[in-house]
Amino acid sequence: MFGKPPSGCVVYDNFDSMEREDGVQQPLPSEQVMSEVHLGCPPNHSGPHLSHFTISLPPRYENSSLRGIIDAVEDISISASTMLDLDEDGDLILTRRKKSPSHHLVLTLQHNITSSIPRVGLQVWRAELVLTDFVLHVMSTSSDFDKVVALELGAGTGLVGILLARVAKTVFITDHGDEVLENCEKNVDLNAEIFHGKTSVHVRELDWKNSWPPQEENTSPSKGRYWWTQSEIEELKKASLLLAADVIYSDDLTDAFFSILKKLMLDNPEKVLYLAMEKRYNFTLDDLDVVANGYSHFRSYLITEQADDAGCKQLDGASRPLFVGEQIDLRYIPCYVRNYNRGDDVELWKIKVKS
């Protein structure tokens, strides 16, 4: 992840400290931020930590009618057996329906409880978990993500891309900075056993402020272990699914984000971005109020599907592609990731580009 610290987190200055459970004040380095998500992290710990995220997975059926047929057959079986089962007094013995086996997945993630501002991608953020819920829901209820080529932008710990590797053909997990990428690669290695056997997973550097695609002379191995090969760039052009979480918290970063989206999403095939974000509230002297300026800047890039149907134009020129956004109602997305609170300020958007 890039840029300024998200609001929805604790910011520590030079003179601040973090209180441990025993009441002792733990000093923190200057300009440290702390996410609200720090599952299992010791209270006096600020470096890398391994947490185990438990995820509830519903059984995957091809369609809802098949589930109805299965349930009906179970009911018939139970009815038939109960007519034959009597106790020694001649009383009917009711056979209880067995509960469907619960499906759980445990992921191990290395992440920090605190980090400096440029290294916020080392932490797990709430919007990342909301996007994880959405991806799991689609994976569990449809085949929409099966065998896709997918790109995760600003992946941080890589949680979303790691889960997508259960069904996708190719997953590119991208971020900026060697330390964040090394941590992400560590998480990929820790969870490789859950991947589909034929899925290719690549951890790659993608700086939104640089040109894309990189020139051929800039794709050599000498550029570093996280740089792109020419064949990977060609494979990425086939991507139909883009994902991003908690990447909207700075206007400059938002501009860079939509700039790279323009370059990525204009390639065929048609692409869709699912973006989870948390509204960032700050007090401003101009407004003398707490406002979500970063959110307003993000929304300035979007028109809604209703506005698009009405033939509305963006205000800053027809030469720029139109990003058409549709907000997804989170009330219909179950919480598969355990032990976290979504809060009221996280939103999930489906975004497409329309020239």
PDB file of N, CA, C and O in Angstrom, residues 151-201:
ATOM      1  N   LEU A 151      -6.038  -9.921 -10.876  1.00  0.00           N
ATOM      2  CA  LEU A 151      -5.015  -8.999 -10.404  1.00  0.00           C
ATOM      3  C   LEU A 151      -5.493  -8.346  -9.121  1.00  0.00           C
ATOM      4  O   LEU A 151      -6.579  -7.763  -9.082  1.00  0.00           O
ATOM      5  N   GLU A 152      -4.679  -8.459  -8.054  1.00  0.00           N
ATOM      6  CA  GLU A 152      -4.976  -7.730  -6.822  1.00  0.00           C
ATOM      7  C   GLU A 152      -4.026  -6.546  -6.725  1.00  0.00           C
ATOM      8  O   GLU A 152      -2.801  -6.699  -6.790  1.00  0.00           O
ATOM      9  N   LEU A 153      -4.588  -5.362  -6.561  1.00  0.00           N
ATOM     10  CA  LEU A 153      -3.830  -4.111  -6.494  1.00  0.00           C
ATOM     11  C   LEU A 153      -3.691  -3.673  -5.039  1.00  0.00           C
ATOM     12  O   LEU A 153      -4.651  -3.723  -4.271  1.00  0.00           O
ATOM     13  N   GLY A 154      -2.486  -3.215  -4.653  1.00  0.00           N
ATOM     14  CA  GLY A 154      -2.274  -2.795  -3.266  1.00  0.00           C
ATOM     15  C   GLY A 154      -2.603  -3.910  -2.303  1.00  0.00           C
ATOM     16  O   GLY A 154      -3.309  -3.710  -1.319  1.00  0.00           O
ATOM     17  N   ALA A 155      -2.065  -5.118  -2.564  1.00  0.00           N
ATOM     18  CA  ALA A 155      -2.524  -6.334  -1.897  1.00  0.00           C
ATOM     19  C   ALA A 155      -2.141  -6.402  -0.432  1.00  0.00           C
ATOM     20  O   ALA A 155      -2.762  -7.136   0.336  1.00  0.00           O
ATOM     21  N   GLY A 156      -1.111  -5.673   0.002  1.00  0.00           N
ATOM     22  CA  GLY A 156      -0.716  -5.734   1.405  1.00  0.00           C
ATOM     23  C   GLY A 156      -0.261  -7.128   1.789  1.00  0.00           C
ATOM     24  O   GLY A 156       0.716  -7.654   1.269  1.00  0.00           O
ATOM     25  N   THR A 157      -0.980  -7.773   2.699  1.00  0.00           N
ATOM     26  CA  THR A 157      -0.622  -9.113   3.165  1.00  0.00           C
ATOM     27  C   THR A 157      -0.937 -10.200   2.146  1.00  0.00           C
ATOM     28  O   THR A 157      -0.497 -11.332   2.296  1.00  0.00           O
ATOM     29  N   GLY A 158      -1.753  -9.871   1.118  1.00  0.00           N
ATOM     30  CA  GLY A 158      -2.070 -10.838   0.070  1.00  0.00           C
ATOM     31  C   GLY A 158      -3.229 -11.760   0.373  1.00  0.00           C
ATOM     32  O   GLY A 158      -3.474 -12.722  -0.371  1.00  0.00           O
ATOM     33  N   LEU A 159      -3.990 -11.476   1.437  1.00  0.00           N
ATOM     34  CA  LEU A 159      -5.052 -12.377   1.881  1.00  0.00           C
ATOM     35  C   LEU A 159      -6.063 -12.684   0.775  1.00  0.00           C
ATOM     36  O   LEU A 159      -6.420 -13.839   0.532  1.00  0.00           O
ATOM     37  N   VAL A 160      -6.552 -11.655   0.093  1.00  0.00           N
ATOM     38  CA  VAL A 160      -7.607 -11.853  -0.907  1.00  0.00           C
ATOM     39  C   VAL A 160      -7.097 -12.695  -2.073  1.00  0.00           C
ATOM     40  O   VAL A 160      -7.753 -13.647  -2.509  1.00  0.00           O
ATOM     41  N   GLY A 161      -5.913 -12.350  -2.591  1.00  0.00           N
ATOM     42  CA  GLY A 161      -5.357 -13.110  -3.706  1.00  0.00           C
ATOM     43  C   GLY A 161      -5.064 -14.549  -3.345  1.00  0.00           C
ATOM     44  O   GLY A 161      -5.225 -15.460  -4.167  1.00  0.00           O
ATOM     45  N   ILE A 162      -4.633 -14.783  -2.111  1.00  0.00           N
ATOM     46  CA  ILE A 162      -4.355 -16.140  -1.648  1.00  0.00           C
ATOM     47  C   ILE A 162      -5.617 -16.996  -1.689  1.00  0.00           C
ATOM     48  O   ILE A 162      -5.600 -18.146  -2.146  1.00  0.00           O
ATOM     49  N   LEU A 163      -6.724 -16.443  -1.223  1.00  0.00           N
ATOM     50  CA  LEU A 163      -7.977 -17.198  -1.254  1.00  0.00           C
ATOM     51  C   LEU A 163      -8.468 -17.416  -2.683  1.00  0.00           C
ATOM     52  O   LEU A 163      -8.985 -18.482  -3.018  1.00  0.00           O
ATOM     53  N   LEU A 164      -8.298 -16.412  -3.520  1.00  0.00           N
ATOM     54  CA  LEU A 164      -8.744 -16.533  -4.906  1.00  0.00           C
ATOM     55  C   LEU A 164      -7.975 -17.642  -5.632  1.00  0.00           C
ATOM     56  O   LEU A 164      -8.489 -18.240  -6.581  1.00  0.00           O
ATOM     57  N   ALA A 165      -6.765 -17.937  -5.183  1.00  0.00           N
ATOM     58  CA  ALA A 165      -5.957 -18.972  -5.822  1.00  0.00           C
ATOM     59  C   ALA A 165      -6.556 -20.364  -5.656  1.00  0.00           C
ATOM     60  O   ALA A 165      -6.077 -21.318  -6.274  1.00  0.00           O
ATOM     61  N   ARG A 166      -7.603 -20.506  -4.869  1.00  0.00           N
ATOM     62  CA  ARG A 166      -8.295 -21.795  -4.759  1.00  0.00           C
ATOM     63  C   ARG A 166      -9.055 -22.144  -6.027  1.00  0.00           C
ATOM     64  O   ARG A 166      -9.333 -23.321  -6.283  1.00  0.00           O
ATOM     65  N   VAL A 167      -9.417 -21.115  -6.815  1.00  0.00           N
ATOM     66  CA  VAL A 167     -10.261 -21.398  -7.987  1.00  0.00           C
ATOM     67  C   VAL A 167      -9.746 -20.760  -9.276  1.00  0.00           C
ATOM     68  O   VAL A 167     -10.132 -21.173 -10.366  1.00  0.00           O
ATOM     69  N   ALA A 168      -8.901 -19.733  -9.176  1.00  0.00           N
ATOM     70  CA  ALA A 168      -8.479 -18.984 -10.367  1.00  0.00           C
ATOM     71  C   ALA A 168      -7.428 -19.761 -11.161  1.00  0.00           C
ATOM     72  O   ALA A 168      -6.805 -20.714 -10.678  1.00  0.00           O
ATOM     73  N   LYS A 169      -7.222 -19.326 -12.392  1.00  0.00           N
ATOM     74  CA  LYS A 169      -6.156 -19.883 -13.231  1.00  0.00           C
ATOM     75  C   LYS A 169      -4.818 -19.219 -12.897  1.00  0.00           C
ATOM     76  O   LYS A 169      -3.798 -19.885 -12.708  1.00  0.00           O
ATOM     77  N   THR A 170      -4.803 -17.886 -12.850  1.00  0.00           N
ATOM     78  CA  THR A 170      -3.600 -17.122 -12.547  1.00  0.00           C
ATOM     79  C   THR A 170      -3.968 -15.954 -11.643  1.00  0.00           C
ATOM     80  O   THR A 170      -4.978 -15.280 -11.879  1.00  0.00           O
ATOM     81  N   VAL A 171      -3.165 -15.725 -10.609  1.00  0.00           N
ATOM     82  CA  VAL A 171      -3.393 -14.599  -9.702  1.00  0.00           C
ATOM     83  C   VAL A 171      -2.099 -13.797  -9.603  1.00  0.00           C
ATOM     84  O   VAL A 171      -1.049 -14.343  -9.249  1.00  0.00           O
ATOM     85  N   PHE A 172      -2.195 -12.510  -9.929  1.00  0.00           N
ATOM     86  CA  PHE A 172      -1.083 -11.583  -9.733  1.00  0.00           C
ATOM     87  C   PHE A 172      -1.382 -10.774  -8.475  1.00  0.00           C
ATOM     88  O   PHE A 172      -2.361 -10.026  -8.425  1.00  0.00           O
ATOM     89  N   ILE A 173      -0.535 -10.929  -7.450  1.00  0.00           N
ATOM     90  CA  ILE A 173      -0.688 -10.214  -6.186  1.00  0.00           C
ATOM     91  C   ILE A 173       0.359  -9.113  -6.177  1.00  0.00           C
ATOM     92  O   ILE A 173       1.562  -9.392  -6.177  1.00  0.00           O
ATOM     93  N   THR A 174      -0.089  -7.860  -6.183  1.00  0.00           N
ATOM     94  CA  THR A 174       0.844  -6.752  -6.405  1.00  0.00           C
ATOM     95  C   THR A 174       0.786  -5.712  -5.291  1.00  0.00           C
ATOM     96  O   THR A 174      -0.252  -5.491  -4.663  1.00  0.00           O
ATOM     97  N   ASP A 175       1.926  -5.085  -5.076  1.00  0.00           N
ATOM     98  CA  ASP A 175       2.041  -3.957  -4.159  1.00  0.00           C
ATOM     99  C   ASP A 175       3.358  -3.257  -4.473  1.00  0.00           C
ATOM    100  O   ASP A 175       3.980  -3.534  -5.501  1.00  0.00           O
ATOM    101  N   HIS A 176       3.797  -2.385  -3.565  1.00  0.00           N
ATOM    102  CA  HIS A 176       4.984  -1.565  -3.821  1.00  0.00           C
ATOM    103  C   HIS A 176       5.906  -1.615  -2.613  1.00  0.00           C
ATOM    104  O   HIS A 176       5.455  -1.472  -1.477  1.00  0.00           O
ATOM    105  N   GLY A 177       7.193  -1.854  -2.852  1.00  0.00           N
ATOM    106  CA  GLY A 177       8.173  -1.868  -1.770  1.00  0.00           C
ATOM    107  C   GLY A 177       8.595  -3.279  -1.410  1.00  0.00           C
ATOM    108  O   GLY A 177       7.759  -4.155  -1.190  1.00  0.00           O
ATOM    109  N   ASP A 178       9.907  -3.502  -1.323  1.00  0.00           N
ATOM    110  CA  ASP A 178      10.429  -4.852  -1.104  1.00  0.00           C
ATOM    111  C   ASP A 178       9.944  -5.468   0.197  1.00  0.00           C
ATOM    112  O   ASP A 178       9.633  -6.664   0.248  1.00  0.00           O
ATOM    113  N   GLU A 179       9.867  -4.676   1.278  1.00  0.00           N
ATOM    114  CA  GLU A 179       9.483  -5.258   2.568  1.00  0.00           C
ATOM    115  C   GLU A 179       8.047  -5.766   2.541  1.00  0.00           C
ATOM    116  O   GLU A 179       7.748  -6.855   3.045  1.00  0.00           O
ATOM    117  N   VAL A 180       7.148  -4.991   1.957  1.00  0.00           N
ATOM    118  CA  VAL A 180       5.757  -5.423   1.843  1.00  0.00           C
ATOM    119  C   VAL A 180       5.651  -6.642   0.925  1.00  0.00           C
ATOM    120  O   VAL A 180       4.936  -7.607   1.223  1.00  0.00           O
ATOM    121  N   LEU A 181       6.370  -6.632  -0.186  1.00  0.00           N
ATOM    122  CA  LEU A 181       6.323  -7.744  -1.126  1.00  0.00           C
ATOM    123  C   LEU A 181       6.929  -9.017  -0.525  1.00  0.00           C
ATOM    124  O   LEU A 181       6.420 -10.121  -0.750  1.00  0.00           O
ATOM    125  N   GLU A 182       8.008  -8.873   0.235  1.00  0.00           N
ATOM    126  CA  GLU A 182       8.599 -10.046   0.882  1.00  0.00           C
ATOM    127  C   GLU A 182       7.635 -10.659   1.895  1.00  0.00           C
ATOM    128  O   GLU A 182       7.512 -11.882   2.000  1.00  0.00           O
ATOM    129  N   ASN A 183       6.948  -9.808   2.647  1.00  0.00           N
ATOM    130  CA  ASN A 183       5.960 -10.310   3.602  1.00  0.00           C
ATOM    131  C   ASN A 183       4.812 -11.006   2.877  1.00  0.00           C
ATOM    132  O   ASN A 183       4.337 -12.070   3.305  1.00  0.00           O
ATOM    133  N   CYS A 184       4.376 -10.421   1.773  1.00  0.00           N
ATOM    134  CA  CYS A 184       3.298 -11.016   0.982  1.00  0.00           C
ATOM    135  C   CYS A 184       3.729 -12.374   0.426  1.00  0.00           C
ATOM    136  O   CYS A 184       2.967 -13.344   0.463  1.00  0.00           O
ATOM    137  N   GLU A 185       4.954 -12.441  -0.081  1.00  0.00           N
ATOM    138  CA  GLU A 185       5.463 -13.706  -0.611  1.00  0.00           C
ATOM    139  C   GLU A 185       5.546 -14.764   0.488  1.00  0.00           C
ATOM    140  O   GLU A 185       5.253 -15.947   0.253  1.00  0.00           O
ATOM    141  N   LYS A 186       5.922 -14.353   1.688  1.00  0.00           N
ATOM    142  CA  LYS A 186       5.946 -15.261   2.833  1.00  0.00           C
ATOM    143  C   LYS A 186       4.559 -15.849   3.080  1.00  0.00           C
ATOM    144  O   LYS A 186       4.399 -17.063   3.316  1.00  0.00           O
ATOM    145  N   ASN A 187       3.526 -15.009   3.006  1.00  0.00           N
ATOM    146  CA  ASN A 187       2.154 -15.479   3.222  1.00  0.00           C
ATOM    147  C   ASN A 187       1.697 -16.421   2.116  1.00  0.00           C
ATOM    148  O   ASN A 187       0.956 -17.374   2.373  1.00  0.00           O
ATOM    149  N   VAL A 188       2.113 -16.148   0.894  1.00  0.00           N
ATOM    150  CA  VAL A 188       1.793 -17.058  -0.205  1.00  0.00           C
ATOM    151  C   VAL A 188       2.395 -18.435   0.072  1.00  0.00           C
ATOM    152  O   VAL A 188       1.741 -19.470  -0.081  1.00  0.00           O
ATOM    153  N   ASP A 189       3.639 -18.462   0.513  1.00  0.00           N
ATOM    154  CA  ASP A 189       4.306 -19.733   0.816  1.00  0.00           C
ATOM    155  C   ASP A 189       3.631 -20.449   1.981  1.00  0.00           C
ATOM    156  O   ASP A 189       3.489 -21.683   1.969  1.00  0.00           O
ATOM    157  N   LEU A 190       3.214 -19.694   3.003  1.00  0.00           N
ATOM    158  CA  LEU A 190       2.587 -20.299   4.174  1.00  0.00           C
ATOM    159  C   LEU A 190       1.265 -20.982   3.854  1.00  0.00           C
ATOM    160  O   LEU A 190       0.857 -21.914   4.553  1.00  0.00           O
ATOM    161  N   ASN A 191       0.580 -20.511   2.802  1.00  0.00           N
ATOM    162  CA  ASN A 191      -0.767 -21.011   2.507  1.00  0.00           C
ATOM    163  C   ASN A 191      -0.865 -21.720   1.163  1.00  0.00           C
ATOM    164  O   ASN A 191      -1.970 -21.944   0.666  1.00  0.00           O
ATOM    165  N   ALA A 192       0.279 -22.090   0.598  1.00  0.00           N
ATOM    166  CA  ALA A 192       0.275 -22.672  -0.747  1.00  0.00           C
ATOM    167  C   ALA A 192      -0.523 -23.966  -0.835  1.00  0.00           C
ATOM    168  O   ALA A 192      -1.019 -24.325  -1.909  1.00  0.00           O
ATOM    169  N   GLU A 193      -0.696 -24.663   0.295  1.00  0.00           N
ATOM    170  CA  GLU A 193      -1.404 -25.946   0.243  1.00  0.00           C
ATOM    171  C   GLU A 193      -2.890 -25.798  -0.065  1.00  0.00           C
ATOM    172  O   GLU A 193      -3.547 -26.765  -0.453  1.00  0.00           O
ATOM    173  N   ILE A 194      -3.449 -24.580   0.086  1.00  0.00           N
ATOM    174  CA  ILE A 194      -4.878 -24.405  -0.200  1.00  0.00           C
ATOM    175  C   ILE A 194      -5.118 -24.050  -1.668  1.00  0.00           C
ATOM    176  O   ILE A 194      -6.268 -23.999  -2.106  1.00  0.00           O
ATOM    177  N   PHE A 195      -4.068 -23.784  -2.437  1.00  0.00           N
ATOM    178  CA  PHE A 195      -4.242 -23.364  -3.826  1.00  0.00           C
ATOM    179  C   PHE A 195      -4.750 -24.535  -4.666  1.00  0.00           C
ATOM    180  O   PHE A 195      -4.465 -25.699  -4.382  1.00  0.00           O
ATOM    181  N   HIS A 196      -5.463 -24.191  -5.729  1.00  0.00           N
ATOM    182  CA  HIS A 196      -5.773 -25.190  -6.737  1.00  0.00           C
ATOM    183  C   HIS A 196      -4.464 -25.649  -7.367  1.00  0.00           C
ATOM    184  O   HIS A 196      -3.543 -24.851  -7.591  1.00  0.00           O
ATOM    185  N   GLY A 197      -4.371 -26.930  -7.674  1.00  0.00           N
ATOM    186  CA  GLY A 197      -3.118 -27.495  -8.136  1.00  0.00           C
ATOM    187  C   GLY A 197      -2.566 -26.883  -9.406  1.00  0.00           C
ATOM    188  O   GLY A 197      -1.351 -26.890  -9.642  1.00  0.00           O
ATOM    189  N   LYS A 198      -3.436 -26.308 -10.238  1.00  0.00           N
ATOM    190  CA  LYS A 198      -2.990 -25.754 -11.519  1.00  0.00           C
ATOM    191  C   LYS A 198      -2.924 -24.231 -11.514  1.00  0.00           C
ATOM    192  O   LYS A 198      -2.691 -23.614 -12.544  1.00  0.00           O
ATOM    193  N   THR A 199      -3.141 -23.616 -10.352  1.00  0.00           N
ATOM    194  CA  THR A 199      -3.131 -22.151 -10.270  1.00  0.00           C
ATOM    195  C   THR A 199      -1.710 -21.614 -10.194  1.00  0.00           C
ATOM    196  O   THR A 199      -0.878 -22.133  -9.458  1.00  0.00           O
ATOM    197  N   SER A 200      -1.444 -20.563 -10.963  1.00  0.00           N
ATOM    198  CA  SER A 200      -0.169 -19.859 -10.894  1.00  0.00           C
ATOM    199  C   SER A 200      -0.355 -18.590 -10.068  1.00  0.00           C
ATOM    200  O   SER A 200      -1.283 -17.819 -10.323  1.00  0.00           O
ATOM    201  N   VAL A 201       0.503 -18.393  -9.089  1.00  0.00           N
ATOM    202  CA  VAL A 201       0.434 -17.210  -8.221  1.00  0.00           C
ATOM    203  C   VAL A 201       1.753 -16.460  -8.325  1.00  0.00           C
ATOM    204  O   VAL A 201       2.829 -17.044  -8.133  1.00  0.00           O
TER     205      VAL A 201
END
